[in-house]
PDB file of C-alpha atoms in Angstrom:
ATOM      1  CA  MET A1175      -5.921 -14.712 -21.165  1.00 49.00           C
ATOM      2  CA  LYS A1176      -4.456 -16.975 -18.488  1.00 51.00           C
ATOM      3  CA  LEU A1177      -1.683 -15.595 -16.299  1.00 51.00           C
ATOM      4  CA  GLU A1178       0.977 -17.782 -14.710  1.00 52.00           C
ATOM      5  CA  VAL A1179       2.482 -16.791 -11.386  1.00 50.00           C
ATOM      6  CA  SER A1180       6.168 -17.330 -10.672  1.00 52.00           C
ATOM      7  CA  MET A1181       6.824 -15.851  -7.200  1.00 55.00           C
ATOM      8  CA  SER A1182       3.460 -15.274  -5.698  1.00 82.00           C
ATOM      9  CA  LYS A1183       3.145 -13.336  -2.455  1.00 95.00           C
ATOM     10  CA  VAL A1184       2.417  -9.680  -1.645  1.00 97.00           C
ATOM     11  CA  ALA A1185       2.609  -8.384   1.926  1.00 98.00           C
ATOM     12  CA  VAL A1186      -0.289  -6.129   2.926  1.00 98.00           C
ATOM     13  CA  LEU A1187       0.872  -3.792   5.699  1.00 98.00           C
ATOM     14  CA  VAL A1188      -1.857  -2.744   8.148  1.00 98.00           C
ATOM     15  CA  ALA A1189      -2.405  -1.523  11.705  1.00 98.00           C
ATOM     16  CA  ASP A1190      -5.440  -0.291  13.630  1.00 98.00           C
ATOM     17  CA  ALA A1191      -7.781   2.026  11.729  1.00 97.00           C
ATOM     18  CA  PHE A1192      -6.826   1.020   8.181  1.00 97.00           C
ATOM     19  CA  GLN A1193      -9.468   1.925   5.576  1.00 97.00           C
ATOM     20  CA  ASP A1194     -11.547  -1.107   4.563  1.00 97.00           C
ATOM     21  CA  SER A1195     -11.844  -0.317   0.843  1.00 96.00           C
ATOM     22  CA  GLU A1196      -8.124   0.425   0.535  1.00 97.00           C
ATOM     23  CA  TYR A1197      -7.348  -3.038   1.878  1.00 97.00           C
ATOM     24  CA  PHE A1198     -10.047  -5.218   0.373  1.00 97.00           C
ATOM     25  CA  LEU A1199     -10.409  -3.745  -3.146  1.00 96.00           C
ATOM     26  CA  PRO A1200      -6.721  -3.906  -4.189  1.00 96.00           C
ATOM     27  CA  LYS A1201      -6.222  -7.196  -2.301  1.00 96.00           C
ATOM     28  CA  ILE A1202      -9.033  -8.807  -4.286  1.00 95.00           C
ATOM     29  CA  GLU A1203      -7.618  -7.464  -7.560  1.00 94.00           C
ATOM     30  CA  ILE A1204      -4.132  -8.779  -6.733  1.00 95.00           C
ATOM     31  CA  GLU A1205      -5.555 -12.189  -5.830  1.00 95.00           C
ATOM     32  CA  LYS A1206      -7.457 -12.286  -9.149  1.00 92.00           C
ATOM     33  CA  PHE A1207      -4.018 -12.367 -10.804  1.00 91.00           C
ATOM     34  CA  GLY A1208      -3.248 -15.554  -8.851  1.00 90.00           C
ATOM     35  CA  VAL A1209      -0.962 -13.766  -6.412  1.00 94.00           C
ATOM     36  CA  GLU A1210      -1.311 -14.637  -2.730  1.00 95.00           C
ATOM     37  CA  THR A1211      -1.590 -11.814  -0.192  1.00 97.00           C
ATOM     38  CA  GLU A1212      -0.413 -12.019   3.399  1.00 98.00           C
ATOM     39  CA  THR A1213      -1.560  -9.510   6.012  1.00 98.00           C
ATOM     40  CA  VAL A1214       1.393  -8.215   8.038  1.00 98.00           C
ATOM     41  CA  SER A1215       1.339  -5.974  11.108  1.00 98.00           C
ATOM     42  CA  ILE A1216       3.457  -4.997  14.096  1.00 98.00           C
ATOM     43  CA  SER A1217       1.804  -7.562  16.365  1.00 98.00           C
ATOM     44  CA  SER A1218      -0.297 -10.695  15.949  1.00 98.00           C
ATOM     45  CA  ALA A1219      -3.377  -9.123  17.570  1.00 98.00           C
ATOM     46  CA  PRO A1220      -6.322  -8.503  15.220  1.00 98.00           C
ATOM     47  CA  VAL A1221      -6.436  -4.906  13.927  1.00 98.00           C
ATOM     48  CA  GLU A1222      -9.404  -2.571  13.707  1.00 97.00           C
ATOM     49  CA  ILE A1223     -11.061  -2.229  10.306  1.00 98.00           C
ATOM     50  CA  TYR A1224     -12.316   1.301   9.692  1.00 97.00           C
ATOM     51  CA  SER A1225     -14.853   2.564   7.216  1.00 95.00           C
ATOM     52  CA  PHE A1226     -14.732   6.350   7.125  1.00 85.00           C
ATOM     53  CA  PHE A1227     -13.695   7.009  10.740  1.00 89.00           C
ATOM     54  CA  ARG A1228     -15.762   4.237  12.321  1.00 95.00           C
ATOM     55  CA  CYS A1229     -14.602   0.823  13.461  1.00 96.00           C
ATOM     56  CA  ILE A1230     -16.632  -1.869  11.703  1.00 97.00           C
ATOM     57  CA  GLY A1231     -14.766  -4.973  12.840  1.00 97.00           C
ATOM     58  CA  HIS A1232     -11.398  -6.624  13.207  1.00 98.00           C
ATOM     59  CA  LEU A1233      -9.006  -8.356  10.825  1.00 98.00           C
ATOM     60  CA  ASN A1234      -6.761 -11.266  11.739  1.00 98.00           C
ATOM     61  CA  ILE A1235      -3.066 -10.901  10.981  1.00 98.00           C
ATOM     62  CA  ASP A1236      -1.224 -13.591   9.026  1.00 98.00           C
ATOM     63  CA  LYS A1237       2.288 -12.644  10.101  1.00 98.00           C
ATOM     64  CA  THR A1238       4.058 -10.139  12.331  1.00 98.00           C
ATOM     65  CA  ILE A1239       6.619  -7.799  10.817  1.00 98.00           C
ATOM     66  CA  GLU A1240       9.399  -9.486  12.814  1.00 97.00           C
ATOM     67  CA  ASN A1241       8.533 -12.794  11.126  1.00 98.00           C
ATOM     68  CA  ALA A1242       8.053 -11.353   7.641  1.00 97.00           C
ATOM     69  CA  SER A1243      11.096 -11.561   5.389  1.00 97.00           C
ATOM     70  CA  PRO A1244      11.204  -9.208   2.386  1.00 97.00           C
ATOM     71  CA  GLY A1245      12.743 -12.061   0.414  1.00 95.00           C
ATOM     72  CA  ASP A1246       9.460 -13.972   0.648  1.00 95.00           C
ATOM     73  CA  TYR A1247       7.469 -11.299  -1.211  1.00 97.00           C
ATOM     74  CA  ILE A1248       7.285  -9.751  -4.657  1.00 96.00           C
ATOM     75  CA  GLY A1249       6.136  -6.526  -3.034  1.00 97.00           C
ATOM     76  CA  ALA A1250       3.912  -4.760  -0.551  1.00 98.00           C
ATOM     77  CA  LEU A1251       0.479  -3.176  -0.691  1.00 98.00           C
ATOM     78  CA  VAL A1252       0.149  -0.263   1.743  1.00 98.00           C
ATOM     79  CA  PRO A1253      -3.478   0.682   2.449  1.00 98.00           C
ATOM     80  CA  GLY A1254      -4.215   4.013   4.050  1.00 96.00           C
ATOM     81  CA  GLY A1255      -6.659   4.897   6.756  1.00 94.00           C
ATOM     82  CA  ALA A1256      -7.049   7.414   9.539  1.00 88.00           C
ATOM     83  CA  ARG A1257      -4.283   5.946  11.733  1.00 94.00           C
ATOM     84  CA  SER A1258      -2.762   2.791  10.214  1.00 97.00           C
ATOM     85  CA  PRO A1259       0.075   4.392   8.186  1.00 97.00           C
ATOM     86  CA  ALA A1260       1.081   6.635  11.108  1.00 96.00           C
ATOM     87  CA  ILE A1261       1.168   3.687  13.528  1.00 98.00           C
ATOM     88  CA  LEU A1262       3.256   1.617  11.123  1.00 98.00           C
ATOM     89  CA  ALA A1263       5.624   4.537  10.463  1.00 97.00           C
ATOM     90  CA  GLU A1264       6.572   4.570  14.159  1.00 98.00           C
ATOM     91  CA  ASP A1265       8.017   1.055  13.868  1.00 98.00           C
ATOM     92  CA  GLN A1266      11.552   0.876  12.468  1.00 98.00           C
ATOM     93  CA  ARG A1267      10.993  -2.768  11.440  1.00 98.00           C
ATOM     94  CA  VAL A1268       8.234  -1.674   9.048  1.00 98.00           C
ATOM     95  CA  LEU A1269      10.370   1.129   7.614  1.00 98.00           C
ATOM     96  CA  SER A1270      13.279  -1.295   7.154  1.00 98.00           C
ATOM     97  CA  PHE A1271      10.977  -3.843   5.508  1.00 98.00           C
ATOM     98  CA  LEU A1272       9.913  -1.276   2.895  1.00 98.00           C
ATOM     99  CA  GLN A1273      13.498  -0.096   2.393  1.00 98.00           C
ATOM    100  CA  GLU A1274      14.669  -3.663   1.794  1.00 98.00           C
ATOM    101  CA  LEU A1275      11.870  -4.348  -0.689  1.00 98.00           C
ATOM    102  CA  ASN A1276      12.758  -1.157  -2.512  1.00 98.00           C
ATOM    103  CA  GLY A1277      16.461  -2.034  -2.505  1.00 98.00           C
ATOM    104  CA  LYS A1278      15.576  -5.246  -4.344  1.00 97.00           C
ATOM    105  CA  ASN A1279      13.315  -3.326  -6.770  1.00 96.00           C
ATOM    106  CA  LYS A1280      10.203  -5.114  -5.511  1.00 97.00           C
ATOM    107  CA  MET A1281       6.774  -3.518  -5.847  1.00 98.00           C
ATOM    108  CA  ILE A1282       5.694  -0.957  -3.280  1.00 98.00           C
ATOM    109  CA  ALA A1283       2.061   0.036  -3.787  1.00 98.00           C
ATOM    110  CA  PRO A1284       0.579   2.631  -1.414  1.00 98.00           C
ATOM    111  CA  ILE A1285      -2.964   3.892  -1.786  1.00 98.00           C
ATOM    112  CA  CYS A1286      -4.360   7.080  -0.268  1.00 96.00           C
ATOM    113  CA  ARG A1287      -2.714   7.777   3.135  1.00 96.00           C
ATOM    114  CA  GLY A1288      -0.453   4.760   2.646  1.00 97.00           C
ATOM    115  CA  ALA A1289       1.800   7.187   0.748  1.00 98.00           C
ATOM    116  CA  MET A1290       2.673   8.758   4.108  1.00 97.00           C
ATOM    117  CA  LEU A1291       4.259   5.520   5.381  1.00 98.00           C
ATOM    118  CA  VAL A1292       6.169   5.010   2.126  1.00 98.00           C
ATOM    119  CA  ALA A1293       7.459   8.607   2.236  1.00 98.00           C
ATOM    120  CA  MET A1294       8.532   8.268   5.865  1.00 98.00           C
ATOM    121  CA  SER A1295      10.477   5.109   4.984  1.00 98.00           C
ATOM    122  CA  GLY A1296      12.569   7.150   2.531  1.00 98.00           C
ATOM    123  CA  VAL A1297      11.413   5.094  -0.449  1.00 98.00           C
ATOM    124  CA  ALA A1298       9.713   8.073  -2.138  1.00 98.00           C
ATOM    125  CA  LYS A1299      12.698  10.429  -1.903  1.00 98.00           C
ATOM    126  CA  GLY A1300      13.290  12.009  -5.321  1.00 98.00           C
ATOM    127  CA  ARG A1301      10.413  10.044  -6.865  1.00 98.00           C
ATOM    128  CA  GLU A1302       6.922  10.983  -7.999  1.00 98.00           C
ATOM    129  CA  ILE A1303       4.137   9.748  -5.735  1.00 98.00           C
ATOM    130  CA  THR A1304       0.469  10.461  -5.096  1.00 97.00           C
ATOM    131  CA  GLY A1305      -1.913   9.806  -2.233  1.00 96.00           C
ATOM    132  CA  PHE A1306      -4.833  11.281  -0.357  1.00 93.00           C
ATOM    133  CA  HIS A1307      -5.413  14.726  -1.798  1.00 87.00           C
ATOM    134  CA  LEU A1308      -8.892  15.934  -0.836  1.00 83.00           C
ATOM    135  CA  ALA A1309      -7.678  18.868   1.269  1.00 82.00           C
ATOM    136  CA  SER A1310     -10.917  20.809   1.012  1.00 84.00           C
ATOM    137  CA  GLN A1311     -12.899  17.946   2.554  1.00 85.00           C
ATOM    138  CA  TYR A1312     -10.384  16.544   5.075  1.00 82.00           C
ATOM    139  CA  PRO A1313      -7.505  18.988   5.552  1.00 82.00           C
ATOM    140  CA  ASP A1314      -6.079  17.047   8.518  1.00 83.00           C
ATOM    141  CA  LEU A1315      -5.650  13.873   6.450  1.00 83.00           C
ATOM    142  CA  VAL A1316      -3.727  15.115   3.406  1.00 87.00           C
ATOM    143  CA  VAL A1317      -0.280  13.614   3.023  1.00 94.00           C
ATOM    144  CA  LYS A1318       1.328  16.048   0.562  1.00 95.00           C
ATOM    145  CA  PRO A1319       3.257  18.005   3.244  1.00 95.00           C
ATOM    146  CA  ILE A1320       4.662  14.784   4.732  1.00 96.00           C
ATOM    147  CA  VAL A1321       5.603  13.384   1.335  1.00 97.00           C
ATOM    148  CA  GLU A1322       7.391  16.614   0.419  1.00 97.00           C
ATOM    149  CA  ARG A1323       9.131  16.828   3.821  1.00 97.00           C
ATOM    150  CA  TYR A1324      10.657  13.399   3.138  1.00 98.00           C
ATOM    151  CA  GLY A1325      11.755  14.350  -0.388  1.00 98.00           C
ATOM    152  CA  GLY A1326       8.918  12.886  -2.453  1.00 98.00           C
ATOM    153  CA  LEU A1327       7.735  14.659  -5.600  1.00 98.00           C
ATOM    154  CA  TRP A1328       4.001  15.146  -5.111  1.00 97.00           C
ATOM    155  CA  ARG A1329       1.522  14.541  -7.959  1.00 96.00           C
ATOM    156  CA  GLU A1330      -2.241  14.600  -7.693  1.00 92.00           C
ATOM    157  CA  ASP A1331      -3.239  15.170 -11.309  1.00 93.00           C
ATOM    158  CA  LYS A1332      -3.457  11.438 -12.149  1.00 95.00           C
ATOM    159  CA  PRO A1333      -5.270   8.554 -10.425  1.00 96.00           C
ATOM    160  CA  VAL A1334      -2.065   6.481 -10.343  1.00 98.00           C
ATOM    161  CA  VAL A1335       1.582   7.471 -10.447  1.00 98.00           C
ATOM    162  CA  VAL A1336       4.198   4.868 -11.391  1.00 98.00           C
ATOM    163  CA  SER A1337       7.841   5.534 -10.609  1.00 97.00           C
ATOM    164  CA  ASP A1338       9.667   2.274 -11.417  1.00 96.00           C
ATOM    165  CA  ASN A1339       8.658  -0.151  -8.614  1.00 97.00           C
ATOM    166  CA  LEU A1340       6.665   2.513  -6.712  1.00 98.00           C
ATOM    167  CA  ILE A1341       2.989   2.439  -7.732  1.00 98.00           C
ATOM    168  CA  SER A1342       0.840   4.934  -5.856  1.00 98.00           C
ATOM    169  CA  SER A1343      -2.848   5.770  -6.031  1.00 98.00           C
ATOM    170  CA  ARG A1344      -4.851   8.702  -4.701  1.00 96.00           C
ATOM    171  CA  HIS A1345      -8.020   7.065  -3.470  1.00 92.00           C
ATOM    172  CA  PRO A1346     -10.131   3.874  -3.614  1.00 92.00           C
ATOM    173  CA  ASP A1347     -12.240   5.530  -6.334  1.00 93.00           C
ATOM    174  CA  ASP A1348      -9.188   5.023  -8.557  1.00 95.00           C
ATOM    175  CA  ILE A1349      -8.958   1.262  -7.909  1.00 94.00           C
ATOM    176  CA  ALA A1350      -9.352   0.219 -11.557  1.00 95.00           C
ATOM    177  CA  TYR A1351      -6.296   2.300 -12.529  1.00 97.00           C
ATOM    178  CA  PHE A1352      -4.362   1.091  -9.479  1.00 97.00           C
ATOM    179  CA  ALA A1353      -5.106  -2.581 -10.232  1.00 95.00           C
ATOM    180  CA  GLU A1354      -4.089  -2.153 -13.872  1.00 96.00           C
ATOM    181  CA  ALA A1355      -0.789  -0.502 -12.887  1.00 97.00           C
ATOM    182  CA  ILE A1356      -0.063  -3.301 -10.396  1.00 96.00           C
ATOM    183  CA  ARG A1357      -0.853  -5.924 -13.036  1.00 95.00           C
ATOM    184  CA  ASN A1358       1.412  -4.211 -15.563  1.00 95.00           C
ATOM    185  CA  TRP A1359       4.245  -4.045 -13.033  1.00 95.00           C
ATOM    186  CA  LEU A1360       3.803  -7.721 -12.108  1.00 92.00           C
ATOM    187  CA  LEU A1361       3.953  -8.644 -15.806  1.00 91.00           C
ATOM    188  CA  SER A1362       6.996  -6.493 -16.537  1.00 92.00           C
ATOM    189  CA  SER A1363       8.828  -7.784 -13.443  1.00 88.00           C
ATOM    190  CA  GLY A1364       8.290 -11.385 -14.454  1.00 84.00           C
ATOM    191  CA  ALA A1365       6.167 -12.160 -11.396  1.00 82.00           C
ATOM    192  CA  LEU A1366       3.276 -12.904 -13.792  1.00 78.00           C
ATOM    193  CA  ARG A1367       3.521 -14.433 -17.238  1.00 73.00           C
ATOM    194  CA  GLN A1368       0.880 -14.428 -19.947  1.00 66.00           C
TER     195      GLN A1368
END
């Protein structure tokens, strides 16, 4: 089945120490739908790519947050990582970017610790969301307390939680479910046509 793309760009929000698989796996799936991705960060300097707590390289940035207009995107992918979501959450421009996307009912798709940034933006308030949940293995990285502090309704019993335009996933192991939920949202929003 061939999909046609109407408005075709998703912002991918990253900073230093984003998790490689949480960036590359969903990005590739989104691009398979014919949707362009654009890497956005708080500065134009390349950011550190992390694979399980170790820097493995750097990623060039396509656009800074100050030059990224929410009107140019159908949504945002928010990868997690050890530090990336926390760094981005300290920048009001990033929080405002997510709020504006949400206000226009555009897709917001956090995976793993990316849910922390979305919660801190206020987008998850009163909505179901999931994210990194392996407390027994990495208690310092769980995001449930942060999500709940900002009014999100925590779920970890499903690989993906969809709450209107908010599509959240627990972990890169759940990528097939995450990609399917993103595809379904893009189809229902009219961003993709069969």
